[in-house]
Amino acid sequence: MAIALTARQQEVLAFMRSFLAKNDQLPSMQAIADHFGFKSPNSAQDYANALCRKGCIERNALGNWRFVRTGKAVQA
């Protein structure tokens, strides 16, 4: 059972997907902060951590973020 995302988490996830499609890599925390007008990359990191807890993204072996590759569907 997937955990529902907040509206802002959905926006951050959509931005990450869009950025990946255009740049072939996920955005940095600074890029997310700049896009949403956060005062620091720490706010972006908080959203990334929440998306991780909710099963949308995960860290790979090198510690970089990636989208979850399991068959789990995330309810938006």
PDB file of N, CA and C in Angstrom:
ATOM      1  N   MET A   1       0.843  -1.181   0.000  1.00  0.00           N
ATOM      2  CA  MET A   1       0.000   0.000   0.000  1.00  0.00           C
ATOM      3  C   MET A   1       0.885   1.240   0.000  1.00  0.00           C
ATOM      4  N   ALA A   2       0.708   2.089  -0.965  1.00  0.00           N
ATOM      5  CA  ALA A   2       1.513   3.297  -1.074  1.00  0.00           C
ATOM      6  C   ALA A   2       0.923   4.398  -0.202  1.00  0.00           C
ATOM      7  N   ILE A   3       1.786   5.250   0.254  1.00  0.00           N
ATOM      8  CA  ILE A   3       1.371   6.384   1.070  1.00  0.00           C
ATOM      9  C   ILE A   3       1.106   7.566   0.150  1.00  0.00           C
ATOM     10  N   ALA A   4       0.009   8.263   0.384  1.00  0.00           N
ATOM     11  CA  ALA A   4      -0.356   9.405  -0.455  1.00  0.00           C
ATOM     12  C   ALA A   4       0.639  10.544  -0.261  1.00  0.00           C
ATOM     13  N   LEU A   5       0.877  11.264  -1.342  1.00  0.00           N
ATOM     14  CA  LEU A   5       1.786  12.399  -1.318  1.00  0.00           C
ATOM     15  C   LEU A   5       1.013  13.690  -1.114  1.00  0.00           C
ATOM     16  N   THR A   6       1.646  14.663  -0.474  1.00  0.00           N
ATOM     17  CA  THR A   6       1.051  15.987  -0.369  1.00  0.00           C
ATOM     18  C   THR A   6       1.126  16.660  -1.735  1.00  0.00           C
ATOM     19  N   ALA A   7       0.419  17.750  -1.892  1.00  0.00           N
ATOM     20  CA  ALA A   7       0.429  18.474  -3.161  1.00  0.00           C
ATOM     21  C   ALA A   7       1.840  18.940  -3.508  1.00  0.00           C
ATOM     22  N   ARG A   8       2.569  19.456  -2.530  1.00  0.00           N
ATOM     23  CA  ARG A   8       3.925  19.951  -2.798  1.00  0.00           C
ATOM     24  C   ARG A   8       4.862  18.788  -3.131  1.00  0.00           C
ATOM     25  N   GLN A   9       4.716  17.662  -2.442  1.00  0.00           N
ATOM     26  CA  GLN A   9       5.540  16.494  -2.755  1.00  0.00           C
ATOM     27  C   GLN A   9       5.274  16.029  -4.177  1.00  0.00           C
ATOM     28  N   GLN A  10       4.018  16.081  -4.619  1.00  0.00           N
ATOM     29  CA  GLN A  10       3.686  15.721  -5.990  1.00  0.00           C
ATOM     30  C   GLN A  10       4.365  16.676  -6.967  1.00  0.00           C
ATOM     31  N   GLU A  11       4.398  17.972  -6.624  1.00  0.00           N
ATOM     32  CA  GLU A  11       5.051  18.963  -7.483  1.00  0.00           C
ATOM     33  C   GLU A  11       6.552  18.701  -7.573  1.00  0.00           C
ATOM     34  N   VAL A  12       7.178  18.402  -6.444  1.00  0.00           N
ATOM     35  CA  VAL A  12       8.618  18.130  -6.433  1.00  0.00           C
ATOM     36  C   VAL A  12       8.908  16.866  -7.247  1.00  0.00           C
ATOM     37  N   LEU A  13       8.106  15.838  -7.071  1.00  0.00           N
ATOM     38  CA  LEU A  13       8.294  14.596  -7.818  1.00  0.00           C
ATOM     39  C   LEU A  13       8.114  14.835  -9.316  1.00  0.00           C
ATOM     40  N   ALA A  14       7.115  15.613  -9.687  1.00  0.00           N
ATOM     41  CA  ALA A  14       6.887  15.928 -11.105  1.00  0.00           C
ATOM     42  C   ALA A  14       8.064  16.714 -11.671  1.00  0.00           C
ATOM     43  N   PHE A  15       8.599  17.657 -10.890  1.00  0.00           N
ATOM     44  CA  PHE A  15       9.761  18.417 -11.340  1.00  0.00           C
ATOM     45  C   PHE A  15      10.959  17.498 -11.535  1.00  0.00           C
ATOM     46  N   MET A  16      11.160  16.569 -10.616  1.00  0.00           N
ATOM     47  CA  MET A  16      12.280  15.630 -10.726  1.00  0.00           C
ATOM     48  C   MET A  16      12.139  14.778 -11.985  1.00  0.00           C
ATOM     49  N   ARG A  17      10.925  14.320 -12.278  1.00  0.00           N
ATOM     50  CA  ARG A  17      10.698  13.506 -13.482  1.00  0.00           C
ATOM     51  C   ARG A  17      10.938  14.329 -14.746  1.00  0.00           C
ATOM     52  N   SER A  18      10.455  15.561 -14.750  1.00  0.00           N
ATOM     53  CA  SER A  18      10.640  16.440 -15.898  1.00  0.00           C
ATOM     54  C   SER A  18      12.119  16.751 -16.120  1.00  0.00           C
ATOM     55  N   PHE A  19      12.819  17.038 -15.031  1.00  0.00           N
ATOM     56  CA  PHE A  19      14.248  17.347 -15.105  1.00  0.00           C
ATOM     57  C   PHE A  19      15.013  16.143 -15.650  1.00  0.00           C
ATOM     58  N   LEU A  20      14.660  14.952 -15.182  1.00  0.00           N
ATOM     59  CA  LEU A  20      15.308  13.733 -15.649  1.00  0.00           C
ATOM     60  C   LEU A  20      15.087  13.542 -17.148  1.00  0.00           C
ATOM     61  N   ALA A  21      13.879  13.781 -17.609  1.00  0.00           N
ATOM     62  CA  ALA A  21      13.574  13.613 -19.026  1.00  0.00           C
ATOM     63  C   ALA A  21      14.382  14.578 -19.897  1.00  0.00           C
ATOM     64  N   LYS A  22      14.611  15.779 -19.397  1.00  0.00           N
ATOM     65  CA  LYS A  22      15.330  16.792 -20.175  1.00  0.00           C
ATOM     66  C   LYS A  22      16.846  16.675 -20.066  1.00  0.00           C
ATOM     67  N   ASN A  23      17.348  16.235 -18.905  1.00  0.00           N
ATOM     68  CA  ASN A  23      18.773  16.284 -18.625  1.00  0.00           C
ATOM     69  C   ASN A  23      19.437  14.933 -18.416  1.00  0.00           C
ATOM     70  N   ASP A  24      18.669  13.857 -18.450  1.00  0.00           N
ATOM     71  CA  ASP A  24      19.186  12.507 -18.256  1.00  0.00           C
ATOM     72  C   ASP A  24      19.872  12.314 -16.899  1.00  0.00           C
ATOM     73  N   GLN A  25      19.461  13.094 -15.933  1.00  0.00           N
ATOM     74  CA  GLN A  25      19.927  12.945 -14.548  1.00  0.00           C
ATOM     75  C   GLN A  25      18.922  13.644 -13.642  1.00  0.00           C
ATOM     76  N   LEU A  26      18.892  13.246 -12.389  1.00  0.00           N
ATOM     77  CA  LEU A  26      18.004  13.910 -11.442  1.00  0.00           C
ATOM     78  C   LEU A  26      18.595  15.258 -11.051  1.00  0.00           C
ATOM     79  N   PRO A  27      17.747  16.192 -10.663  1.00  0.00           N
ATOM     80  CA  PRO A  27      18.251  17.511 -10.284  1.00  0.00           C
ATOM     81  C   PRO A  27      18.979  17.464  -8.941  1.00  0.00           C
ATOM     82  N   SER A  28      19.899  18.393  -8.763  1.00  0.00           N
ATOM     83  CA  SER A  28      20.568  18.543  -7.477  1.00  0.00           C
ATOM     84  C   SER A  28      19.586  19.159  -6.490  1.00  0.00           C
ATOM     85  N   MET A  29      19.899  19.079  -5.223  1.00  0.00           N
ATOM     86  CA  MET A  29      19.050  19.701  -4.217  1.00  0.00           C
ATOM     87  C   MET A  29      19.008  21.213  -4.433  1.00  0.00           C
ATOM     88  N   GLN A  30      20.119  21.786  -4.897  1.00  0.00           N
ATOM     89  CA  GLN A  30      20.160  23.222  -5.177  1.00  0.00           C
ATOM     90  C   GLN A  30      19.223  23.569  -6.333  1.00  0.00           C
ATOM     91  N   ALA A  31      19.182  22.734  -7.357  1.00  0.00           N
ATOM     92  CA  ALA A  31      18.292  22.974  -8.494  1.00  0.00           C
ATOM     93  C   ALA A  31      16.826  22.912  -8.063  1.00  0.00           C
ATOM     94  N   ILE A  32      16.501  21.976  -7.193  1.00  0.00           N
ATOM     95  CA  ILE A  32      15.129  21.878  -6.681  1.00  0.00           C
ATOM     96  C   ILE A  32      14.809  23.113  -5.852  1.00  0.00           C
ATOM     97  N   ALA A  33      15.729  23.503  -4.986  1.00  0.00           N
ATOM     98  CA  ALA A  33      15.524  24.689  -4.146  1.00  0.00           C
ATOM     99  C   ALA A  33      15.332  25.931  -5.005  1.00  0.00           C
ATOM    100  N   ASP A  34      16.141  26.088  -6.041  1.00  0.00           N
ATOM    101  CA  ASP A  34      16.019  27.245  -6.928  1.00  0.00           C
ATOM    102  C   ASP A  34      14.675  27.245  -7.652  1.00  0.00           C
ATOM    103  N   HIS A  35      14.273  26.093  -8.143  1.00  0.00           N
ATOM    104  CA  HIS A  35      13.023  25.995  -8.897  1.00  0.00           C
ATOM    105  C   HIS A  35      11.814  26.370  -8.040  1.00  0.00           C
ATOM    106  N   PHE A  36      11.800  25.920  -6.792  1.00  0.00           N
ATOM    107  CA  PHE A  36      10.647  26.153  -5.919  1.00  0.00           C
ATOM    108  C   PHE A  36      10.798  27.381  -5.026  1.00  0.00           C
ATOM    109  N   GLY A  37      11.940  28.039  -5.093  1.00  0.00           N
ATOM    110  CA  GLY A  37      12.144  29.243  -4.292  1.00  0.00           C
ATOM    111  C   GLY A  37      12.423  28.969  -2.824  1.00  0.00           C
ATOM    112  N   PHE A  38      12.941  27.778  -2.522  1.00  0.00           N
ATOM    113  CA  PHE A  38      13.317  27.476  -1.139  1.00  0.00           C
ATOM    114  C   PHE A  38      14.538  28.296  -0.766  1.00  0.00           C
ATOM    115  N   LYS A  39      14.668  28.627   0.500  1.00  0.00           N
ATOM    116  CA  LYS A  39      15.804  29.444   0.935  1.00  0.00           C
ATOM    117  C   LYS A  39      17.104  28.666   1.001  1.00  0.00           C
ATOM    118  N   SER A  40      17.013  27.342   1.112  1.00  0.00           N
ATOM    119  CA  SER A  40      18.236  26.540   1.159  1.00  0.00           C
ATOM    120  C   SER A  40      17.980  25.168   0.558  1.00  0.00           C
ATOM    121  N   PRO A  41      19.061  24.494   0.157  1.00  0.00           N
ATOM    122  CA  PRO A  41      18.914  23.134  -0.364  1.00  0.00           C
ATOM    123  C   PRO A  41      18.425  22.149   0.702  1.00  0.00           C
ATOM    124  N   ASN A  42      18.526  22.522   1.971  1.00  0.00           N
ATOM    125  CA  ASN A  42      18.053  21.631   3.033  1.00  0.00           C
ATOM    126  C   ASN A  42      16.557  21.381   2.924  1.00  0.00           C
ATOM    127  N   SER A  43      15.808  22.387   2.480  1.00  0.00           N
ATOM    128  CA  SER A  43      14.366  22.196   2.281  1.00  0.00           C
ATOM    129  C   SER A  43      14.116  21.176   1.187  1.00  0.00           C
ATOM    130  N   ALA A  44      14.884  21.256   0.119  1.00  0.00           N
ATOM    131  CA  ALA A  44      14.765  20.282  -0.964  1.00  0.00           C
ATOM    132  C   ALA A  44      15.133  18.892  -0.454  1.00  0.00           C
ATOM    133  N   GLN A  45      16.137  18.816   0.378  1.00  0.00           N
ATOM    134  CA  GLN A  45      16.550  17.528   0.947  1.00  0.00           C
ATOM    135  C   GLN A  45      15.435  16.943   1.799  1.00  0.00           C
ATOM    136  N   ASP A  46      14.728  17.794   2.534  1.00  0.00           N
ATOM    137  CA  ASP A  46      13.600  17.324   3.344  1.00  0.00           C
ATOM    138  C   ASP A  46      12.527  16.693   2.461  1.00  0.00           C
ATOM    139  N   TYR A  47      12.249  17.327   1.317  1.00  0.00           N
ATOM    140  CA  TYR A  47      11.268  16.757   0.391  1.00  0.00           C
ATOM    141  C   TYR A  47      11.777  15.448  -0.194  1.00  0.00           C
ATOM    142  N   ALA A  48      13.043  15.388  -0.539  1.00  0.00           N
ATOM    143  CA  ALA A  48      13.614  14.149  -1.072  1.00  0.00           C
ATOM    144  C   ALA A  48      13.526  13.033  -0.029  1.00  0.00           C
ATOM    145  N   ASN A  49      13.818  13.358   1.211  1.00  0.00           N
ATOM    146  CA  ASN A  49      13.726  12.359   2.275  1.00  0.00           C
ATOM    147  C   ASN A  49      12.291  11.869   2.446  1.00  0.00           C
ATOM    148  N   ALA A  50      11.323  12.785   2.352  1.00  0.00           N
ATOM    149  CA  ALA A  50       9.914  12.402   2.470  1.00  0.00           C
ATOM    150  C   ALA A  50       9.509  11.505   1.304  1.00  0.00           C
ATOM    151  N   LEU A  51       9.957  11.848   0.103  1.00  0.00           N
ATOM    152  CA  LEU A  51       9.655  11.007  -1.065  1.00  0.00           C
ATOM    153  C   LEU A  51      10.293   9.631  -0.925  1.00  0.00           C
ATOM    154  N   CYS A  52      11.439   9.572  -0.301  1.00  0.00           N
ATOM    155  CA  CYS A  52      12.099   8.292  -0.049  1.00  0.00           C
ATOM    156  C   CYS A  52      11.286   7.463   0.951  1.00  0.00           C
ATOM    157  N   ARG A  53      10.868   8.095   2.034  1.00  0.00           N
ATOM    158  CA  ARG A  53      10.064   7.389   3.039  1.00  0.00           C
ATOM    159  C   ARG A  53       8.764   6.861   2.443  1.00  0.00           C
ATOM    160  N   LYS A  54       8.226   7.588   1.473  1.00  0.00           N
ATOM    161  CA  LYS A  54       6.953   7.200   0.866  1.00  0.00           C
ATOM    162  C   LYS A  54       7.126   6.275  -0.335  1.00  0.00           C
ATOM    163  N   GLY A  55       8.376   5.895  -0.627  1.00  0.00           N
ATOM    164  CA  GLY A  55       8.628   4.880  -1.641  1.00  0.00           C
ATOM    165  C   GLY A  55       8.695   5.367  -3.073  1.00  0.00           C
ATOM    166  N   CYS A  56       8.894   6.655  -3.300  1.00  0.00           N
ATOM    167  CA  CYS A  56       8.956   7.184  -4.664  1.00  0.00           C
ATOM    168  C   CYS A  56      10.376   7.196  -5.215  1.00  0.00           C
ATOM    169  N   ILE A  57      11.335   7.500  -4.369  1.00  0.00           N
ATOM    170  CA  ILE A  57      12.739   7.520  -4.769  1.00  0.00           C
ATOM    171  C   ILE A  57      13.538   6.751  -3.730  1.00  0.00           C
ATOM    172  N   GLU A  58      14.773   6.425  -4.100  1.00  0.00           N
ATOM    173  CA  GLU A  58      15.668   5.712  -3.192  1.00  0.00           C
ATOM    174  C   GLU A  58      17.095   6.097  -3.529  1.00  0.00           C
ATOM    175  N   ARG A  59      18.008   5.703  -2.690  1.00  0.00           N
ATOM    176  CA  ARG A  59      19.420   5.946  -2.960  1.00  0.00           C
ATOM    177  C   ARG A  59      20.024   4.705  -3.597  1.00  0.00           C
ATOM    178  N   ASN A  60      20.899   4.925  -4.583  1.00  0.00           N
ATOM    179  CA  ASN A  60      21.584   3.785  -5.191  1.00  0.00           C
ATOM    180  C   ASN A  60      22.818   3.444  -4.364  1.00  0.00           C
ATOM    181  N   ALA A  61      23.626   2.522  -4.836  1.00  0.00           N
ATOM    182  CA  ALA A  61      24.800   2.065  -4.091  1.00  0.00           C
ATOM    183  C   ALA A  61      25.815   3.183  -3.855  1.00  0.00           C
ATOM    184  N   LEU A  62      25.820   4.190  -4.716  1.00  0.00           N
ATOM    185  CA  LEU A  62      26.747   5.315  -4.565  1.00  0.00           C
ATOM    186  C   LEU A  62      26.181   6.439  -3.712  1.00  0.00           C
ATOM    187  N   GLY A  63      24.939   6.289  -3.279  1.00  0.00           N
ATOM    188  CA  GLY A  63      24.314   7.304  -2.447  1.00  0.00           C
ATOM    189  C   GLY A  63      23.563   8.368  -3.218  1.00  0.00           C
ATOM    190  N   ASN A  64      23.433   8.188  -4.528  1.00  0.00           N
ATOM    191  CA  ASN A  64      22.698   9.153  -5.344  1.00  0.00           C
ATOM    192  C   ASN A  64      21.228   8.756  -5.398  1.00  0.00           C
ATOM    193  N   TRP A  65      20.357   9.764  -5.542  1.00  0.00           N
ATOM    194  CA  TRP A  65      18.931   9.490  -5.635  1.00  0.00           C
ATOM    195  C   TRP A  65      18.596   8.861  -6.976  1.00  0.00           C
ATOM    196  N   ARG A  66      17.609   7.981  -6.979  1.00  0.00           N
ATOM    197  CA  ARG A  66      17.057   7.422  -8.212  1.00  0.00           C
ATOM    198  C   ARG A  66      15.603   7.081  -7.931  1.00  0.00           C
ATOM    199  N   PHE A  67      14.830   6.942  -9.007  1.00  0.00           N
ATOM    200  CA  PHE A  67      13.447   6.543  -8.855  1.00  0.00           C
ATOM    201  C   PHE A  67      13.403   5.064  -8.511  1.00  0.00           C
ATOM    202  N   VAL A  68      12.460   4.672  -7.694  1.00  0.00           N
ATOM    203  CA  VAL A  68      12.309   3.288  -7.279  1.00  0.00           C
ATOM    204  C   VAL A  68      11.998   2.444  -8.505  1.00  0.00           C
ATOM    205  N   ARG A  69      12.647   1.305  -8.601  1.00  0.00           N
ATOM    206  CA  ARG A  69      12.501   0.457  -9.788  1.00  0.00           C
ATOM    207  C   ARG A  69      11.674  -0.785  -9.539  1.00  0.00           C
ATOM    208  N   THR A  70      10.998  -0.846  -8.445  1.00  0.00           N
ATOM    209  CA  THR A  70      10.135  -2.014  -8.182  1.00  0.00           C
ATOM    210  C   THR A  70       8.786  -1.788  -8.857  1.00  0.00           C
ATOM    211  N   GLY A  71       7.940  -2.773  -8.773  1.00  0.00           N
ATOM    212  CA  GLY A  71       6.627  -2.679  -9.385  1.00  0.00           C
ATOM    213  C   GLY A  71       5.618  -1.922  -8.536  1.00  0.00           C
ATOM    214  N   LYS A  72       6.072  -1.325  -7.430  1.00  0.00           N
ATOM    215  CA  LYS A  72       5.142  -0.613  -6.560  1.00  0.00           C
ATOM    216  C   LYS A  72       4.569   0.609  -7.270  1.00  0.00           C
ATOM    217  N   ALA A  73       3.273   0.760  -7.195  1.00  0.00           N
ATOM    218  CA  ALA A  73       2.625   1.955  -7.746  1.00  0.00           C
ATOM    219  C   ALA A  73       2.425   2.946  -6.603  1.00  0.00           C
ATOM    220  N   VAL A  74       2.706   4.192  -6.888  1.00  0.00           N
ATOM    221  CA  VAL A  74       2.538   5.246  -5.889  1.00  0.00           C
ATOM    222  C   VAL A  74       1.246   5.969  -6.165  1.00  0.00           C
ATOM    223  N   GLN A  75       0.395   6.034  -5.158  1.00  0.00           N
ATOM    224  CA  GLN A  75      -0.859   6.765  -5.285  1.00  0.00           C
ATOM    225  C   GLN A  75      -0.595   8.242  -5.118  1.00  0.00           C
ATOM    226  N   ALA A  76      -0.989   9.027  -6.083  1.00  0.00           N
ATOM    227  CA  ALA A  76      -0.787  10.477  -6.000  1.00  0.00           C
ATOM    228  C   ALA A  76      -1.963  11.148  -5.371  1.00  0.00           C
TER     229      ALA A  76
END
